[in-house]
Short mmCIF file of C-alpha atoms in Angstrom, two decimals:
data_model
loop_
_atom_site.label_atom_id
_atom_site.label_comp_id
_atom_site.label_asym_id
_atom_site.label_seq_id
_atom_site.Cartn_x
_atom_site.Cartn_y
_atom_site.Cartn_z
CA MET W 3 16.12 14.52 29.75
CA SER W 4 13.98 15.27 26.66
CA TYR W 5 10.32 14.56 26.24
CA ASP W 6 7.99 13.88 23.33
CA VAL W 7 5.62 16.72 24.32
CA GLY W 8 5.78 19.69 26.57
CA ILE W 9 2.56 21.49 27.76
CA ILE W 10 2.50 25.06 29.04
CA GLY W 11 -0.53 25.48 31.17
CA LEU W 12 -2.17 22.75 33.23
CA GLY W 13 -5.73 23.91 33.54
CA ALA W 14 -8.51 21.78 32.12
CA MET W 15 -7.23 21.67 28.52
CA GLY W 16 -3.60 21.11 29.45
CA SER W 17 -4.64 18.39 31.88
CA ALA W 18 -6.72 16.64 29.27
CA ALA W 19 -3.88 16.83 26.75
CA ALA W 20 -1.43 15.36 29.29
CA TRP W 21 -3.81 12.50 30.09
CA SER W 22 -4.64 11.75 26.43
CA LEU W 23 -0.95 11.75 25.48
CA THR W 24 0.18 9.52 28.34
CA CYS W 25 -2.60 7.08 27.56
CA ARG W 26 -1.05 6.74 24.16
CA GLY W 27 2.46 6.14 25.52
CA ALA W 28 4.00 9.55 24.96
CA SER W 29 6.44 11.08 27.37
CA VAL W 30 5.05 14.38 28.70
CA ILE W 31 6.16 17.29 30.79
CA GLY W 32 3.88 20.11 31.75
CA TRP W 33 4.30 23.44 33.54
CA ASP W 34 2.01 25.83 35.34
CA GLN W 35 2.93 29.12 36.93
CA PHE W 36 0.40 28.54 39.74
CA ALA W 37 -0.55 25.57 41.98
CA LEU W 38 -2.44 22.78 40.17
CA GLY W 39 -6.16 23.49 40.35
CA HIS W 40 -5.55 27.21 41.02
CA ASP W 41 -8.37 29.84 40.79
CA LYS W 42 -6.55 32.40 38.63
CA GLY W 43 -7.80 31.23 35.18
CA SER W 44 -11.03 29.81 33.78
CA SER W 45 -10.74 26.09 34.67
CA HIS W 46 -11.48 26.18 38.43
CA GLY W 47 -14.88 25.61 39.96
CA SER W 48 -16.77 22.55 41.09
CA THR W 49 -19.25 22.30 38.20
CA ARG W 50 -19.77 22.96 34.49
CA ILE W 51 -22.68 22.45 32.09
CA ILE W 52 -22.73 19.94 29.29
CA ARG W 53 -25.34 20.21 26.53
CA ARG W 54 -26.13 17.62 23.80
CA ILE W 55 -28.05 20.17 21.65
CA TYR W 56 -25.62 23.01 20.99
CA SER W 57 -27.26 26.29 20.03
CA GLU W 58 -23.86 27.85 19.23
CA GLY W 59 -23.92 26.20 15.81
CA ALA W 60 -23.39 23.11 13.70
CA LEU W 61 -19.64 23.55 13.62
CA TYR W 62 -19.57 22.11 17.21
CA ASP W 63 -21.67 19.02 16.40
CA GLU W 64 -18.80 16.57 16.03
CA LEU W 65 -17.08 18.07 19.08
CA VAL W 66 -20.29 17.45 21.07
CA ARG W 67 -20.32 13.81 19.95
CA GLN W 68 -16.68 13.31 20.79
CA ALA W 69 -17.10 15.05 24.12
CA TYR W 70 -19.94 12.75 25.27
CA ALA W 71 -17.89 9.68 24.16
CA GLY W 72 -14.88 11.06 26.01
CA TRP W 73 -16.71 11.66 29.31
CA ALA W 74 -18.04 8.10 29.06
CA ARG W 75 -14.53 6.81 28.62
CA ILE W 76 -13.14 8.87 31.50
CA GLU W 77 -15.88 7.47 33.83
CA ARG W 78 -15.06 3.93 32.69
CA GLU W 79 -11.38 4.54 33.43
CA HIS W 80 -12.06 6.22 36.80
CA GLY W 81 -14.75 3.80 37.92
CA GLN W 82 -17.25 6.49 38.92
CA ALA W 83 -19.26 9.26 37.35
CA PHE W 84 -18.30 12.87 36.85
CA PHE W 85 -21.51 13.58 34.93
CA THR W 86 -25.03 13.95 36.42
CA LYS W 87 -27.81 14.02 33.90
CA THR W 88 -30.44 16.68 34.60
CA GLY W 89 -31.88 17.51 31.17
CA GLY W 90 -31.42 20.98 29.74
CA LEU W 91 -33.41 23.88 28.40
CA ASP W 92 -32.61 26.72 25.96
CA LEU W 93 -35.28 29.26 27.04
CA SER W 94 -36.23 32.57 25.48
CA VAL W 95 -38.83 35.18 26.33
CA THR W 96 -38.14 37.01 23.10
CA ALA W 97 -38.07 36.17 19.41
CA ASN W 98 -35.17 35.43 17.05
CA GLY W 99 -32.64 34.29 19.60
CA ILE W 100 -31.51 31.30 21.59
CA PHE W 101 -34.80 29.35 21.19
CA GLU W 102 -34.60 29.53 17.38
CA ASP W 103 -30.89 28.68 17.44
CA ALA W 104 -31.50 25.70 19.68
CA LEU W 105 -34.43 24.49 17.64
CA ALA W 106 -32.31 24.64 14.47
CA ALA W 107 -29.54 22.77 16.22
CA ALA W 108 -31.94 20.16 17.55
CA LEU W 109 -33.45 19.49 14.07
CA ALA W 110 -30.02 19.31 12.47
CA SER W 111 -28.48 17.06 15.08
CA GLY W 112 -31.06 14.30 15.04
CA GLN W 113 -31.04 14.27 18.83
CA PRO W 114 -34.39 13.79 20.67
CA PHE W 115 -35.94 16.98 21.93
CA GLU W 116 -39.20 18.65 22.99
CA VAL W 117 -40.52 22.13 22.48
CA LEU W 118 -42.11 23.51 25.61
CA GLU W 119 -44.06 26.77 25.60
CA GLY W 120 -46.02 28.92 27.98
CA LEU W 121 -47.75 27.26 30.89
CA GLU W 122 -46.73 23.81 29.65
CA LEU W 123 -43.10 24.72 30.41
CA GLU W 124 -43.90 26.03 33.84
CA GLU W 125 -46.04 23.10 34.79
CA ARG W 126 -43.20 20.73 33.66
CA PHE W 127 -40.65 22.64 35.72
CA PRO W 128 -42.51 24.36 38.59
CA ALA W 129 -39.47 26.31 39.82
CA ILE W 130 -39.49 28.33 36.55
CA ASP W 131 -41.88 31.27 36.15
CA VAL W 132 -41.48 33.64 33.20
CA GLY W 133 -45.13 34.73 33.20
CA GLY W 134 -46.24 32.23 30.60
CA ARG W 135 -43.93 33.92 27.95
CA GLY W 136 -41.27 31.25 27.67
CA ARG W 137 -40.40 29.07 24.64
CA ALA W 138 -37.82 26.43 25.18
CA VAL W 139 -36.09 23.46 23.58
CA PHE W 140 -35.55 20.56 26.04
CA ASN W 141 -33.13 17.70 25.74
CA GLY W 142 -32.79 15.00 28.37
CA ASP W 143 -29.08 14.34 27.86
CA ALA W 144 -27.82 17.64 29.27
CA GLY W 145 -26.42 17.96 32.75
CA VAL W 146 -23.73 18.85 35.19
CA LEU W 147 -20.09 17.97 35.16
CA ASP W 148 -18.00 17.71 38.36
CA SER W 149 -15.23 19.74 36.76
CA ASP W 150 -12.67 20.24 39.53
CA LYS W 151 -12.72 16.54 40.36
CA ALA W 152 -12.48 15.50 36.71
CA SER W 153 -9.55 17.85 35.99
CA ALA W 154 -7.74 16.66 39.13
CA TRP W 155 -8.27 12.99 38.25
CA MET W 156 -6.86 13.53 34.69
CA ARG W 157 -3.69 15.10 36.10
CA GLU W 158 -3.36 12.39 38.74
CA ASP W 159 -3.80 9.64 36.15
CA ALA W 160 -1.42 11.30 33.73
CA ALA W 161 1.16 11.41 36.52
CA ARG W 162 0.60 7.78 37.38
CA ARG W 163 1.27 6.96 33.70
CA GLY W 164 4.57 8.85 33.82
CA ALA W 165 3.83 12.51 33.10
CA ARG W 166 5.90 15.04 34.89
CA LEU W 167 3.63 17.94 35.94
CA VAL W 168 5.50 20.89 37.45
CA ASP W 169 3.50 23.61 39.18
CA GLN W 170 4.24 26.97 40.87
CA THR W 171 7.09 27.40 38.35
CA ALA W 172 7.68 30.62 36.43
CA LEU W 173 8.23 30.11 32.71
CA THR W 174 10.99 32.44 31.49
CA GLY W 175 10.84 31.56 27.80
CA TRP W 176 10.80 29.04 25.02
CA THR W 177 12.72 28.82 21.74
CA ARG W 178 12.63 26.77 18.62
CA THR W 179 15.50 24.29 18.05
CA ALA W 180 16.50 22.06 15.21
CA THR W 181 14.77 19.11 16.80
CA GLY W 182 11.92 20.73 18.72
CA PHE W 183 11.77 23.34 21.48
CA ARG W 184 13.77 24.37 24.48
CA VAL W 185 11.64 25.53 27.46
CA GLU W 186 13.11 27.56 30.25
CA ALA W 187 11.22 27.23 33.49
CA GLY W 188 12.18 27.47 37.14
CA GLY W 189 15.84 27.84 36.26
CA THR W 190 15.86 24.59 34.24
CA SER W 191 16.12 24.06 30.49
CA THR W 192 14.07 21.21 29.01
CA GLU W 193 14.05 19.81 25.50
CA VAL W 194 10.71 18.73 23.96
CA ARG W 195 9.86 17.51 20.51
CA LYS W 196 6.41 19.11 20.39
CA LEU W 197 5.04 22.06 22.35
CA ILE W 198 1.46 22.65 23.32
CA ILE W 199 0.43 26.09 24.68
CA ALA W 200 -2.69 25.75 26.78
CA ALA W 201 -2.20 28.85 28.95
CA GLY W 202 -5.63 30.41 28.57
CA ALA W 203 -5.53 34.16 29.26
CA TRP W 204 -1.74 34.02 29.05
CA CYS W 205 -1.55 32.59 25.51
CA GLY W 206 -1.20 36.00 24.05
CA GLU W 207 1.82 36.67 26.31
CA LEU W 208 3.50 33.48 25.12
CA VAL W 209 2.68 33.99 21.46
CA PRO W 210 2.55 37.78 20.85
CA ALA W 211 1.08 37.42 17.35
CA LEU W 212 -2.10 36.09 19.00
CA LYS W 213 -2.45 38.77 21.58
CA PRO W 214 -4.74 41.17 19.69
CA ALA W 215 -7.20 38.29 18.99
CA LEU W 216 -7.31 36.61 22.39
CA VAL W 217 -8.89 38.95 24.87
CA PRO W 218 -9.42 38.10 28.60
CA GLU W 219 -12.83 38.94 30.07
CA ARG W 220 -13.73 39.00 33.77
CA GLN W 221 -16.60 36.68 34.75
CA VAL W 222 -18.47 36.19 38.03
CA ILE W 223 -20.81 33.46 39.17
CA ALA W 224 -22.77 33.10 42.44
CA TRP W 225 -24.87 30.48 44.32
CA PHE W 226 -28.29 31.15 45.78
CA ASP W 227 -30.56 29.30 48.15
CA ALA W 228 -32.88 26.85 46.36
CA ALA W 229 -33.58 24.31 49.07
CA ARG W 230 -37.24 23.78 48.09
CA PRO W 231 -39.03 20.84 46.56
CA GLU W 232 -39.73 22.55 43.20
CA PHE W 233 -35.94 22.75 42.49
CA ASP W 234 -35.57 18.93 42.71
CA SER W 235 -36.61 18.59 39.07
CA LEU W 236 -34.87 21.69 37.76
CA PRO W 237 -32.67 21.07 34.69
CA ILE W 238 -29.68 23.11 33.72
CA PHE W 239 -30.83 25.93 31.47
CA GLN W 240 -30.06 29.11 29.64
CA LEU W 241 -32.44 32.07 29.64
CA GLU W 242 -32.34 34.81 27.03
CA THR W 243 -34.04 37.92 28.37
CA ASP W 244 -35.88 40.78 26.66
CA GLU W 245 -32.61 42.69 26.72
CA ARG W 246 -30.81 39.81 24.89
CA GLU W 247 -28.83 38.99 28.01
CA ARG W 248 -28.09 35.27 28.42
CA TYR W 249 -28.12 33.85 31.91
CA TYR W 250 -27.25 30.25 32.75
CA PHE W 251 -28.42 28.24 35.73
CA PHE W 252 -27.35 25.00 37.42
CA PRO W 253 -29.79 23.20 39.72
CA PRO W 254 -28.59 22.55 43.31
CA HIS W 255 -25.93 19.92 43.12
CA LYS W 256 -24.18 17.85 45.83
CA GLY W 257 -24.80 20.27 48.63
CA GLU W 258 -24.30 23.49 46.63
CA GLY W 259 -27.03 26.01 45.95
CA LEU W 260 -28.43 27.26 42.67
CA LYS W 261 -25.49 28.38 40.53
CA VAL W 262 -26.00 31.40 38.32
CA GLY W 263 -23.89 33.20 35.68
CA LEU W 264 -24.40 35.85 33.03
CA TYR W 265 -22.44 35.44 29.74
CA ASN W 266 -20.17 38.46 29.19
CA HIS W 267 -21.20 39.60 32.73
CA ARG W 268 -20.18 43.31 32.80
CA ARG W 269 -18.25 43.16 29.46
CA GLU W 270 -14.99 43.99 31.22
CA ARG W 271 -12.45 42.96 28.62
CA GLY W 272 -8.69 43.50 28.34
CA TYR W 273 -5.45 42.18 29.66
CA GLU W 274 -5.91 44.13 32.90
CA GLN W 275 -8.74 41.66 33.71
CA ILE W 276 -6.18 38.91 34.28
CA THR W 277 -5.56 40.28 37.79
CA PRO W 278 -8.35 39.27 40.14
CA ARG W 279 -10.05 42.12 42.02
CA GLY W 280 -12.79 40.27 43.92
CA VAL W 281 -16.61 40.24 43.64
CA ASP W 282 -18.56 43.43 44.39
CA ALA W 283 -22.20 44.43 44.91
CA THR W 284 -22.78 45.33 41.23
CA ASP W 285 -21.71 41.80 40.25
CA LEU W 286 -24.10 40.19 42.73
CA ASP W 287 -26.97 42.51 41.77
CA LEU W 288 -26.64 41.46 38.14
CA LEU W 289 -26.85 37.77 39.14
CA ALA W 290 -29.73 38.24 41.62
CA ARG W 291 -31.62 40.00 38.81
CA GLY W 292 -31.31 36.93 36.64
CA VAL W 293 -32.73 34.76 39.42
CA SER W 294 -35.64 37.21 39.88
CA LEU W 295 -36.54 36.95 36.19
CA CYS W 296 -37.33 33.29 36.20
CA LEU W 297 -36.95 31.56 39.60
CA PRO W 298 -39.21 33.52 41.98
CA SER W 299 -38.95 31.02 44.90
CA ALA W 300 -35.14 31.12 45.04
CA GLY W 301 -33.33 33.24 47.59
CA ARG W 302 -32.01 36.68 46.58
CA ASP W 303 -28.96 36.83 48.88
CA PRO W 304 -26.03 34.95 47.46
CA LEU W 305 -24.60 32.10 49.53
CA ALA W 306 -21.26 32.33 47.84
CA SER W 307 -19.58 33.77 44.75
CA ALA W 308 -16.45 33.41 42.63
CA GLU W 309 -14.53 35.28 39.97
CA CYS W 310 -12.72 33.86 36.93
CA ARG W 311 -11.77 34.99 33.40
CA PHE W 312 -12.68 33.83 29.99
CA THR W 313 -10.35 34.12 26.99
CA ASN W 314 -12.43 35.37 24.08
CA ALA W 315 -11.60 34.86 20.44
CA PRO W 316 -13.36 36.41 17.44
CA GLY W 317 -16.96 35.26 17.16
CA ASP W 318 -16.58 33.41 20.52
CA ARG W 319 -15.30 30.50 18.46
CA PHE W 320 -12.57 28.19 19.69
CA VAL W 321 -9.03 28.52 18.46
CA MET W 322 -7.06 25.26 18.32
CA GLY W 323 -4.53 23.67 16.05
CA SER W 324 -0.96 23.96 14.88
CA MET W 325 0.59 27.34 14.33
CA PRO W 326 0.89 28.29 10.67
CA GLY W 327 4.25 27.19 9.33
CA ASP W 328 5.08 25.05 12.33
CA LYS W 329 3.09 21.88 12.87
CA ASP W 330 5.09 21.14 16.05
CA LEU W 331 3.74 24.20 17.90
CA ILE W 332 0.15 23.68 18.96
CA LEU W 333 -2.32 26.19 20.37
CA LEU W 334 -4.96 24.56 22.59
CA SER W 335 -8.27 26.23 22.56
CA PRO W 336 -8.94 29.63 23.98
CA CYS W 337 -12.58 28.73 24.31
CA SER W 338 -14.48 31.98 24.90
CA GLY W 339 -16.10 30.69 28.09
CA HIS W 340 -17.91 27.64 26.71
CA GLY W 341 -15.23 25.05 26.38
CA TYR W 342 -15.10 22.89 29.53
CA LYS W 343 -17.73 20.43 28.35
CA PHE W 344 -15.44 19.56 25.40
CA VAL W 345 -12.34 18.81 27.53
CA PRO W 346 -11.94 15.12 26.66
CA ALA W 347 -12.52 15.81 22.94
CA ILE W 348 -10.04 18.68 22.94
CA GLY W 349 -7.48 16.58 24.85
CA GLU W 350 -7.68 13.91 22.12
CA ILE W 351 -7.28 16.52 19.42
CA ALA W 352 -4.12 17.84 21.16
CA ALA W 353 -2.77 14.29 21.31
CA ASP W 354 -3.60 13.75 17.64
CA LEU W 355 -1.81 16.87 16.58
CA ALA W 356 1.25 16.15 18.75
CA LEU W 357 1.47 12.59 17.49
CA GLU W 358 0.79 13.56 13.87
CA VAL W 359 -2.51 11.67 13.59
CA ALA W 360 -5.46 13.15 11.72
CA PRO W 361 -8.01 14.41 14.33
CA LYS W 362 -11.57 13.01 14.22
CA VAL W 363 -12.84 16.61 14.26
CA ASP W 364 -12.36 18.94 11.28
CA LEU W 365 -10.38 21.82 12.70
CA ALA W 366 -10.79 24.16 9.75
CA GLU W 367 -13.35 26.31 11.52
CA PHE W 368 -11.11 26.65 14.61
CA ALA W 369 -7.77 27.13 12.81
CA VAL W 370 -5.17 29.47 14.28
CA GLU W 371 -4.88 31.17 10.81
CA ARG W 372 -8.36 32.50 11.33
CA VAL W 373 -7.28 34.94 14.05
CA LEU W 374 -3.84 36.00 12.78
#
């Protein structure tokens, strides 16, 4: 049997692509080398942040709009919410950093925001204490996504609509044919008209020309005790420290503790980072330090921890689009660790490209040519 579209990799982006394509009537087959929902890549985990004001730059503004619209659509289709609105802060204790970036993004976006400084910030959110030095941009539309549940639902609904999703199956290769692609997986050869590669840290293995530009990085997150009244009003937030580190924090959510991560963690980059090695004391000390800098009433001993890997591209910018010279071969977003919030928008982009429809988002800034 042949299919309209094949998808290699069924993490968040591959799942979103499968769902978007089946919603439009395309026949889809997807493969993953691990079990669906596995913990070997960057898609697993119960929660992710979504932010309306995006300090990473104006090139993401349309993606932000499409992402919020996409999550609303998914919730309508599913009949229940995957998004909990908490509000969000971009908080600095130093100059010329995330506060200024977020303020510029807020002014450019037209979204409502507040600037909170010093003791006003700490009175508004009593769990936070940065010694009166903080400056923050607050937006009420930020919050927490139930990411594992959302990704699983997209796969399940895609399957209900006819997608064939094959997991725990080794891919042995793919080749171009006169009419599309032949994919060899699990001892079976399958013909597809279009091919989407959404394999995260394994993208460089599948498309060797991309390997120098797409670099896996080990990342660790942990949960801390925050079962105190002052955490009831805590928003999601990012903190930029005096050392220009950027921590990110989730308030306690659905029985979990305070979730903490540090962007670029220990800067352990390279293809050797694809293999998990487990969380160690140095990892946990780094995250406990972030808690101590701004949330003095939280516990210091982690309740739990987890390891994953980002796939970084130059400038931490997404890479997505058709491969140069072959519009039928589509690379789907190595996202440098900040992509999950955009899942429904990127799934729609993948469907647009595969069905030869002009995407709503201008992809020039994310083009594959940029990293070749």
